[in-house]
């Protein structure tokens, strides 16, 4: 009995140290997003049709968003994980097959080598990935003052759920809202900050690495002409391309939600059956 007390005391001390470490780790985990977001404006609280467990993509919005990407964003940003054929997927923009082929054929794709060992240019095919505007990263940096425009394939996944405050978690503000906020967040810098602006940058307090961003304001009213007649305001274009990039980052979202709903129904039915089975078996046991 005398020997067990030191062992018990050591065990209790180890448990306290473990709890302390976990508490500190949890505190840092909760505090770090807030510290990272210090000085940055919260993403604007806007709604998308695909939010929530039953949300779905708006096909017309995805098609408009692709048009904005194609006519504006693709001049600097690649979308390397999306292939032309994906634009015809039922869970995505759902362009008709002939339109997908026509869109792909508008691009010249570097292919090869041919029988002579040389690379050559050919019209794009539905199986091709959307081409990058630059042949390599060094060329991209040279064309953008040393800054490398990020690939937009997973840009909305880089800010999943929330990135700064409890309100953002509760309000479901994530990647699409962040992209929208950056696109519409260009402002005149405060007087006390204007003098410290790095050369060739622009003031955008919504930019995560900001507030100075190398990309000039990309959107202006009427910059594109929507084929469906929708008025192309900055707000509308920003919403549309944010939704399109959300689909590009998670093209199977609708199927995932549908499968999750089916699994949930299955689990409910299984739970009910197991409950009645348990009741049947234990009813035979006499107390």
CSV table of C-alpha atoms in Angstrom, one decimal, residues 10 35 65 77 150-151 162 166 176 197 211 234 240 261 269-270 277:
chain,number,residue,atom,x,y,z
A,10,UNK,CA,3.0,10.1,-10.7
A,35,UNK,CA,-4.2,36.0,-35.3
A,65,UNK,CA,-19.1,31.9,-64.1
A,77,UNK,CA,-4.8,32.4,-63.9
A,150,UNK,CA,-2.2,31.2,-58.4
A,151,UNK,CA,-3.9,28.3,-60.1
A,162,UNK,CA,-14.1,29.6,-41.8
A,166,UNK,CA,-16.8,32.2,-34.8
A,176,UNK,CA,-16.6,31.2,-52.3
A,197,UNK,CA,2.1,50.9,-50.4
A,211,UNK,CA,-3.9,44.4,-47.5
A,234,UNK,CA,-19.4,43.6,-60.7
A,240,UNK,CA,-20.9,33.8,-60.8
A,261,UNK,CA,-28.4,11.6,-47.5
A,269,UNK,CA,-33.6,2.5,-40.8
A,270,UNK,CA,-30.8,0.2,-39.4
A,277,UNK,CA,-34.4,-6.7,-32.6
